[in-house]
PDB file of C-alpha atoms in Angstrom:
ATOM      1  CA  MET A   1      14.851  -9.071  12.672  1.00  0.00           C
ATOM      2  CA  ARG A   2      16.288  -7.040   9.813  1.00  0.00           C
ATOM      3  CA  THR A   3      17.123  -3.412  10.369  1.00  0.00           C
ATOM      4  CA  LEU A   4      15.556  -0.664   8.282  1.00  0.00           C
ATOM      5  CA  GLY A   5      17.081  -0.693   4.829  1.00  0.00           C
ATOM      6  CA  ASN A   6      19.843   1.805   4.123  1.00  0.00           C
ATOM      7  CA  CYS A   7      19.352   3.625   7.450  1.00  0.00           C
ATOM      8  CA  LEU A   8      23.023   4.070   8.184  1.00  0.00           C
ATOM      9  CA  ALA A   9      23.994   4.864   4.609  1.00  0.00           C
ATOM     10  CA  VAL A  10      21.626   7.818   4.425  1.00  0.00           C
ATOM     11  CA  SER A  11      21.670   8.955   8.050  1.00  0.00           C
ATOM     12  CA  LEU A  12      23.983  11.898   7.413  1.00  0.00           C
ATOM     13  CA  LEU A  13      21.715  13.105   4.617  1.00  0.00           C
ATOM     14  CA  LEU A  14      18.593  12.762   6.717  1.00  0.00           C
ATOM     15  CA  CYS A  15      20.102  14.381   9.802  1.00  0.00           C
ATOM     16  CA  SER A  16      19.883  17.704   7.982  1.00  0.00           C
ATOM     17  CA  GLY A  17      16.157  17.080   7.362  1.00  0.00           C
ATOM     18  CA  PHE A  18      14.127  15.897   4.398  1.00  0.00           C
ATOM     19  CA  ALA A  19      14.232  17.952   1.240  1.00  0.00           C
ATOM     20  CA  GLY A  20      11.267  20.227   0.693  1.00  0.00           C
ATOM     21  CA  ALA A  21       8.689  19.247  -1.884  1.00  0.00           C
ATOM     22  CA  ASP A  22       5.895  20.903  -3.825  1.00  0.00           C
ATOM     23  CA  GLU A  23       2.501  19.522  -2.950  1.00  0.00           C
ATOM     24  CA  ILE A  24       1.174  17.286  -5.686  1.00  0.00           C
ATOM     25  CA  GLY A  25      -2.596  17.414  -5.628  1.00  0.00           C
ATOM     26  CA  THR A  26      -4.221  14.298  -7.101  1.00  0.00           C
ATOM     27  CA  THR A  27      -7.583  12.609  -6.969  1.00  0.00           C
ATOM     28  CA  ALA A  28      -6.778   9.724  -9.303  1.00  0.00           C
ATOM     29  CA  LYS A  29      -5.556   6.459  -7.839  1.00  0.00           C
ATOM     30  CA  ASP A  30      -2.428   6.592  -9.988  1.00  0.00           C
ATOM     31  CA  GLY A  31      -1.443  10.037  -8.747  1.00  0.00           C
ATOM     32  CA  ALA A  32      -0.874  13.068 -10.978  1.00  0.00           C
ATOM     33  CA  SER A  33       0.015  12.466 -14.628  1.00  0.00           C
ATOM     34  CA  THR A  34       0.426  14.457 -17.821  1.00  0.00           C
ATOM     35  CA  LEU A  35      -1.692  14.331 -20.948  1.00  0.00           C
ATOM     36  CA  GLU A  36      -0.137  12.840 -24.060  1.00  0.00           C
ATOM     37  CA  GLY A  37       1.684  15.427 -26.148  1.00  0.00           C
ATOM     38  CA  GLN A  38       1.726  18.140 -23.477  1.00  0.00           C
ATOM     39  CA  GLY A  39       5.243  17.445 -22.163  1.00  0.00           C
ATOM     40  CA  PRO A  40       6.408  17.159 -18.556  1.00  0.00           C
ATOM     41  CA  SER A  41       4.281  18.595 -15.780  1.00  0.00           C
ATOM     42  CA  ARG A  42       5.598  21.214 -13.378  1.00  0.00           C
ATOM     43  CA  PHE A  43       5.945  18.473 -10.756  1.00  0.00           C
ATOM     44  CA  HIS A  44       8.203  16.264 -12.875  1.00  0.00           C
ATOM     45  CA  ASP A  45      11.641  15.709 -11.283  1.00  0.00           C
ATOM     46  CA  GLN A  46      10.611  17.543  -8.105  1.00  0.00           C
ATOM     47  CA  PRO A  47      11.477  16.136  -4.655  1.00  0.00           C
ATOM     48  CA  ILE A  48       8.545  14.523  -2.891  1.00  0.00           C
ATOM     49  CA  ILE A  49       7.773  12.916   0.460  1.00  0.00           C
ATOM     50  CA  VAL A  50       4.865  10.459   0.648  1.00  0.00           C
ATOM     51  CA  GLU A  51       3.516   8.936   3.856  1.00  0.00           C
ATOM     52  CA  GLY A  52       1.100   6.041   3.644  1.00  0.00           C
ATOM     53  CA  TYR A  53       0.601   2.293   3.427  1.00  0.00           C
ATOM     54  CA  LEU A  54       2.878   0.069   1.371  1.00  0.00           C
ATOM     55  CA  PHE A  55       1.210  -2.314  -1.104  1.00  0.00           C
ATOM     56  CA  LEU A  56       3.215  -5.175  -2.594  1.00  0.00           C
ATOM     57  CA  PRO A  57       2.820  -6.513  -6.145  1.00  0.00           C
ATOM     58  CA  SER A  58      -0.254  -8.658  -6.692  1.00  0.00           C
ATOM     59  CA  GLY A  59      -2.272 -10.087  -9.548  1.00  0.00           C
ATOM     60  CA  ALA A  60      -1.365  -8.718 -12.972  1.00  0.00           C
ATOM     61  CA  ALA A  61       0.855  -6.009 -11.442  1.00  0.00           C
ATOM     62  CA  LYS A  62       3.703  -8.459 -10.811  1.00  0.00           C
ATOM     63  CA  ASP A  63       6.372  -5.867 -10.088  1.00  0.00           C
ATOM     64  CA  GLU A  64       4.305  -2.860  -9.033  1.00  0.00           C
ATOM     65  CA  TYR A  65       5.031  -1.565  -5.560  1.00  0.00           C
ATOM     66  CA  ARG A  66       2.722   1.210  -4.406  1.00  0.00           C
ATOM     67  CA  VAL A  67       2.224   3.530  -1.482  1.00  0.00           C
ATOM     68  CA  ARG A  68      -1.316   4.691  -0.732  1.00  0.00           C
ATOM     69  CA  MET A  69      -1.522   7.968   1.114  1.00  0.00           C
ATOM     70  CA  PHE A  70      -3.079   8.113   4.576  1.00  0.00           C
ATOM     71  CA  ASP A  71      -6.789   9.054   4.562  1.00  0.00           C
ATOM     72  CA  SER A  72      -6.880   9.051   0.762  1.00  0.00           C
ATOM     73  CA  GLU A  73      -7.412   6.730  -2.181  1.00  0.00           C
ATOM     74  CA  SER A  74      -4.522   8.393  -4.006  1.00  0.00           C
ATOM     75  CA  SER A  75      -1.470   6.241  -4.524  1.00  0.00           C
ATOM     76  CA  PHE A  76       1.922   6.361  -6.193  1.00  0.00           C
ATOM     77  CA  ILE A  77       3.942   3.695  -7.993  1.00  0.00           C
ATOM     78  CA  LEU A  78       7.362   3.212  -6.421  1.00  0.00           C
ATOM     79  CA  LYS A  79      10.440   2.776  -8.580  1.00  0.00           C
ATOM     80  CA  LEU A  80      12.684   0.683  -6.331  1.00  0.00           C
ATOM     81  CA  SER A  81      16.164  -0.780  -6.447  1.00  0.00           C
ATOM     82  CA  ASP A  82      16.583  -4.517  -5.821  1.00  0.00           C
ATOM     83  CA  GLU A  83      17.742  -3.805  -2.265  1.00  0.00           C
ATOM     84  CA  GLN A  84      14.711  -1.591  -1.645  1.00  0.00           C
ATOM     85  CA  LYS A  85      12.414  -4.321  -2.984  1.00  0.00           C
ATOM     86  CA  THR A  86      13.924  -6.768  -0.501  1.00  0.00           C
ATOM     87  CA  TRP A  87      13.224  -4.308   2.324  1.00  0.00           C
ATOM     88  CA  ALA A  88       9.696  -3.677   1.039  1.00  0.00           C
ATOM     89  CA  ARG A  89       8.860  -7.397   0.907  1.00  0.00           C
ATOM     90  CA  GLN A  90      10.090  -7.797   4.472  1.00  0.00           C
ATOM     91  CA  CYS A  91       8.186  -4.707   5.603  1.00  0.00           C
ATOM     92  CA  GLY A  92       4.852  -5.858   4.182  1.00  0.00           C
ATOM     93  CA  GLN A  93       1.728  -3.697   4.238  1.00  0.00           C
ATOM     94  CA  GLU A  94       2.932  -1.352   6.956  1.00  0.00           C
ATOM     95  CA  PRO A  95       2.878   2.454   7.134  1.00  0.00           C
ATOM     96  CA  ILE A  96       6.009   3.901   5.559  1.00  0.00           C
ATOM     97  CA  LYS A  97       7.636   7.194   4.669  1.00  0.00           C
ATOM     98  CA  VAL A  98       9.051   7.566   1.146  1.00  0.00           C
ATOM     99  CA  GLN A  99      11.533  10.207   0.079  1.00  0.00           C
ATOM    100  CA  GLY A 100      12.277  10.484  -3.609  1.00  0.00           C
ATOM    101  CA  THR A 101      11.766  12.248  -6.916  1.00  0.00           C
ATOM    102  CA  TYR A 102       8.361  12.552  -8.576  1.00  0.00           C
ATOM    103  CA  LYS A 103       8.039  11.386 -12.162  1.00  0.00           C
ATOM    104  CA  ASP A 104       5.007  12.035 -14.334  1.00  0.00           C
ATOM    105  CA  GLY A 105       2.518   9.204 -14.363  1.00  0.00           C
ATOM    106  CA  GLY A 106       2.243   8.981 -10.605  1.00  0.00           C
ATOM    107  CA  ILE A 107       5.705   7.419 -10.192  1.00  0.00           C
ATOM    108  CA  VAL A 108       8.156   8.103  -7.368  1.00  0.00           C
ATOM    109  CA  GLU A 109      11.816   7.283  -7.975  1.00  0.00           C
ATOM    110  CA  VAL A 110      12.697   6.291  -4.424  1.00  0.00           C
ATOM    111  CA  GLY A 111      15.789   7.593  -2.684  1.00  0.00           C
ATOM    112  CA  HIS A 112      14.902   6.328   0.790  1.00  0.00           C
ATOM    113  CA  LEU A 113      12.323   4.126   2.451  1.00  0.00           C
ATOM    114  CA  ALA A 114      11.668   4.173   6.167  1.00  0.00           C
ATOM    115  CA  HIS A 115       9.072   2.938   8.591  1.00  0.00           C
ATOM    116  CA  TRP A 116       6.533   5.672   9.296  1.00  0.00           C
ATOM    117  CA  TYR A 117       7.686   6.071  12.907  1.00  0.00           C
ATOM    118  CA  LEU A 118      10.941   7.506  11.550  1.00  0.00           C
ATOM    119  CA  ASP A 119       9.629  10.978  10.844  1.00  0.00           C
ATOM    120  CA  ASP A 120      11.820  14.085  10.928  1.00  0.00           C
ATOM    121  CA  VAL A 121      11.902  14.401  14.732  1.00  0.00           C
ATOM    122  CA  ALA A 122      12.608  10.705  15.219  1.00  0.00           C
ATOM    123  CA  TRP A 123      15.432  10.877  12.688  1.00  0.00           C
ATOM    124  CA  GLN A 124      16.883  13.827  14.560  1.00  0.00           C
ATOM    125  CA  MET A 125      16.752  11.844  17.804  1.00  0.00           C
ATOM    126  CA  VAL A 126      18.672   8.990  16.158  1.00  0.00           C
ATOM    127  CA  CYS A 127      21.185  11.381  14.637  1.00  0.00           C
ATOM    128  CA  GLU A 128      21.758  13.275  17.886  1.00  0.00           C
ATOM    129  CA  CYS A 129      22.469  10.049  19.754  1.00  0.00           C
ATOM    130  CA  ASN A 130      24.824   8.825  17.031  1.00  0.00           C
ATOM    131  CA  ARG A 131      26.614  12.182  17.018  1.00  0.00           C
ATOM    132  CA  TYR A 132      27.559  11.651  20.673  1.00  0.00           C
ATOM    133  CA  ARG A 133      28.575   8.064  19.956  1.00  0.00           C
ATOM    134  CA  GLN A 134      30.776   9.176  17.088  1.00  0.00           C
ATOM    135  CA  SER A 135      32.499  11.714  19.334  1.00  0.00           C
ATOM    136  CA  HIS A 136      33.436   8.805  21.610  1.00  0.00           C
ATOM    137  CA  GLY A 137      34.680   6.593  18.769  1.00  0.00           C
ATOM    138  CA  LEU A 138      31.642   4.283  18.856  1.00  0.00           C
ATOM    139  CA  ARG A 139      29.781   2.853  15.885  1.00  0.00           C
ATOM    140  CA  PRO A 140      26.362   4.385  15.119  1.00  0.00           C
ATOM    141  CA  LEU A 141      23.172   2.671  16.186  1.00  0.00           C
ATOM    142  CA  ALA A 142      20.750   1.467  13.523  1.00  0.00           C
ATOM    143  CA  PRO A 143      17.038   2.236  14.003  1.00  0.00           C
ATOM    144  CA  GLN A 144      15.070  -1.007  14.133  1.00  0.00           C
ATOM    145  CA  ARG A 145      11.383  -1.429  13.477  1.00  0.00           C
ATOM    146  CA  ASP A 146      10.346  -3.298  16.617  1.00  0.00           C
ATOM    147  CA  LEU A 147      12.210  -0.857  18.880  1.00  0.00           C
ATOM    148  CA  LEU A 148      10.705   2.100  17.037  1.00  0.00           C
ATOM    149  CA  TYR A 149       7.260   0.638  17.651  1.00  0.00           C
ATOM    150  CA  THR A 150       7.760  -0.093  21.349  1.00  0.00           C
ATOM    151  CA  ALA A 151       9.426   3.295  21.986  1.00  0.00           C
ATOM    152  CA  HIS A 152       6.546   5.094  20.293  1.00  0.00           C
ATOM    153  CA  GLN A 153       3.985   2.971  22.164  1.00  0.00           C
ATOM    154  CA  HIS A 154       5.642   3.557  25.526  1.00  0.00           C
ATOM    155  CA  THR A 155       5.837   7.314  24.957  1.00  0.00           C
ATOM    156  CA  TRP A 156       2.140   7.515  24.114  1.00  0.00           C
ATOM    157  CA  ASN A 157       1.237   5.342  27.108  1.00  0.00           C
ATOM    158  CA  MET A 158       3.256   7.523  29.491  1.00  0.00           C
ATOM    159  CA  ARG A 159       1.057  10.453  28.520  1.00  0.00           C
ATOM    160  CA  HIS A 160      -2.288   8.665  28.398  1.00  0.00           C
ATOM    161  CA  ARG A 161      -2.145   5.529  30.567  1.00  0.00           C
ATOM    162  CA  TYR A 162       0.421   4.955  33.264  1.00  0.00           C
ATOM    163  CA  GLY A 163       2.434   8.145  33.663  1.00  0.00           C
ATOM    164  CA  PHE A 164       6.160   8.757  33.673  1.00  0.00           C
ATOM    165  CA  ARG A 165       7.913   5.452  34.308  1.00  0.00           C
ATOM    166  CA  HIS A 166      10.058   2.704  32.816  1.00  0.00           C
ATOM    167  CA  GLY A 167       8.975  -0.795  31.916  1.00  0.00           C
ATOM    168  CA  GLY A 168       5.815  -0.268  29.910  1.00  0.00           C
ATOM    169  CA  THR A 169       7.074  -2.239  26.914  1.00  0.00           C
ATOM    170  CA  SER A 170       9.505  -5.121  26.421  1.00  0.00           C
ATOM    171  CA  GLY A 171      12.172  -6.230  23.959  1.00  0.00           C
ATOM    172  CA  TRP A 172      14.805  -3.633  24.830  1.00  0.00           C
ATOM    173  CA  SER A 173      18.025  -3.920  26.871  1.00  0.00           C
ATOM    174  CA  GLY A 174      18.302  -0.256  27.882  1.00  0.00           C
ATOM    175  CA  GLU A 175      15.819   2.623  28.049  1.00  0.00           C
ATOM    176  CA  ASN A 176      15.985   6.381  28.581  1.00  0.00           C
ATOM    177  CA  ILE A 177      12.863   8.473  29.189  1.00  0.00           C
ATOM    178  CA  ALA A 178      12.330  12.187  29.701  1.00  0.00           C
ATOM    179  CA  ALA A 179       9.538  14.750  29.900  1.00  0.00           C
ATOM    180  CA  GLY A 180       9.194  18.430  29.126  1.00  0.00           C
ATOM    181  CA  GLN A 181      12.082  19.069  26.730  1.00  0.00           C
ATOM    182  CA  PRO A 182      11.140  21.151  23.677  1.00  0.00           C
ATOM    183  CA  ASN A 183      12.977  19.261  20.926  1.00  0.00           C
ATOM    184  CA  ALA A 184      15.210  16.314  20.020  1.00  0.00           C
ATOM    185  CA  THR A 185      18.467  18.209  20.536  1.00  0.00           C
ATOM    186  CA  SER A 186      17.457  19.383  24.001  1.00  0.00           C
ATOM    187  CA  VAL A 187      16.295  16.000  25.245  1.00  0.00           C
ATOM    188  CA  THR A 188      19.365  14.199  23.908  1.00  0.00           C
ATOM    189  CA  ASN A 189      21.601  16.755  25.591  1.00  0.00           C
ATOM    190  CA  THR A 190      19.687  16.205  28.853  1.00  0.00           C
ATOM    191  CA  TRP A 191      20.263  12.465  28.644  1.00  0.00           C
ATOM    192  CA  TYR A 192      23.927  12.899  27.770  1.00  0.00           C
ATOM    193  CA  ASN A 193      24.514  15.053  30.847  1.00  0.00           C
ATOM    194  CA  SER A 194      23.063  12.392  33.160  1.00  0.00           C
ATOM    195  CA  SER A 195      25.499   9.568  33.933  1.00  0.00           C
ATOM    196  CA  GLY A 196      23.009   6.713  33.845  1.00  0.00           C
ATOM    197  CA  HIS A 197      21.333   7.867  30.651  1.00  0.00           C
ATOM    198  CA  ARG A 198      24.700   8.591  29.040  1.00  0.00           C
ATOM    199  CA  ALA A 199      25.814   5.034  29.836  1.00  0.00           C
ATOM    200  CA  ASN A 200      22.940   3.715  27.733  1.00  0.00           C
ATOM    201  CA  MET A 201      23.697   6.079  24.844  1.00  0.00           C
ATOM    202  CA  LEU A 202      27.392   5.147  24.836  1.00  0.00           C
ATOM    203  CA  ASN A 203      27.073   1.422  25.542  1.00  0.00           C
ATOM    204  CA  PRO A 204      29.438  -0.269  23.044  1.00  0.00           C
ATOM    205  CA  ASN A 205      27.416  -3.492  23.215  1.00  0.00           C
ATOM    206  CA  PHE A 206      24.284  -1.902  21.773  1.00  0.00           C
ATOM    207  CA  SER A 207      23.706  -2.019  18.007  1.00  0.00           C
ATOM    208  CA  TYR A 208      20.089  -0.867  17.589  1.00  0.00           C
ATOM    209  CA  ILE A 209      17.917   2.033  18.712  1.00  0.00           C
ATOM    210  CA  GLY A 210      14.243   2.913  18.831  1.00  0.00           C
ATOM    211  CA  VAL A 211      12.932   6.382  19.622  1.00  0.00           C
ATOM    212  CA  GLY A 212       9.558   7.875  20.413  1.00  0.00           C
ATOM    213  CA  TYR A 213       8.087  11.239  21.312  1.00  0.00           C
ATOM    214  CA  TYR A 214       4.590  12.424  22.061  1.00  0.00           C
ATOM    215  CA  ASN A 215       3.247  15.614  23.616  1.00  0.00           C
ATOM    216  CA  GLY A 216       6.306  16.394  25.716  1.00  0.00           C
ATOM    217  CA  MET A 217       7.256  12.768  26.453  1.00  0.00           C
ATOM    218  CA  TRP A 218      10.438  11.220  25.049  1.00  0.00           C
ATOM    219  CA  THR A 219      11.848   7.689  24.869  1.00  0.00           C
ATOM    220  CA  GLN A 220      15.051   6.017  23.693  1.00  0.00           C
ATOM    221  CA  GLN A 221      15.267   2.222  23.672  1.00  0.00           C
ATOM    222  CA  PHE A 222      18.412   0.221  22.932  1.00  0.00           C
ATOM    223  CA  ARG A 223      19.439  -3.333  22.151  1.00  0.00           C
TER     224      ARG A 223
END
């Protein structure tokens, strides 16, 4: 399975958090747009983050990639590079997070695409783990969609179904779990200071990572 597009290339940027963005209120399906002759809107060229479902080109819109916001009919047209289009076609109609620059006409010039499970906290978990790996001369781990899904699922299930334990999901070669830590930095530090958990984080044979958190529960999964 392919890894998330451009994850490693932009990880240093994202470790410091997503750029802030003005809210763009819109009720039209095409997002906010300007009227002819009135010039750029105040949102033009502003940073924007959009979370929603990816829609691939279809029908007459042969090259129109869109993201439709969660719980809304509003959508934005995505201006993608060829590499991003390849990732989008492989991703299909899944929930995604888009970081980019808003352009009038309901267009987002995309800087980064990620699966929706990679929100700010999840990114920080990935970055914190890779920071420790870098300090030991190890290559960074790439977040991978199936591991992100199973880590998120296991974390939710620990809270709501079967309690604090390993083994609730499959497809991983190593797993760390924790409960009660307040944030990504704290839980990663807890794992690092435990020999067994640290061995997973610093395993040179692992290439991929999935992370999950929910209501005080935390999971890392490796392969």
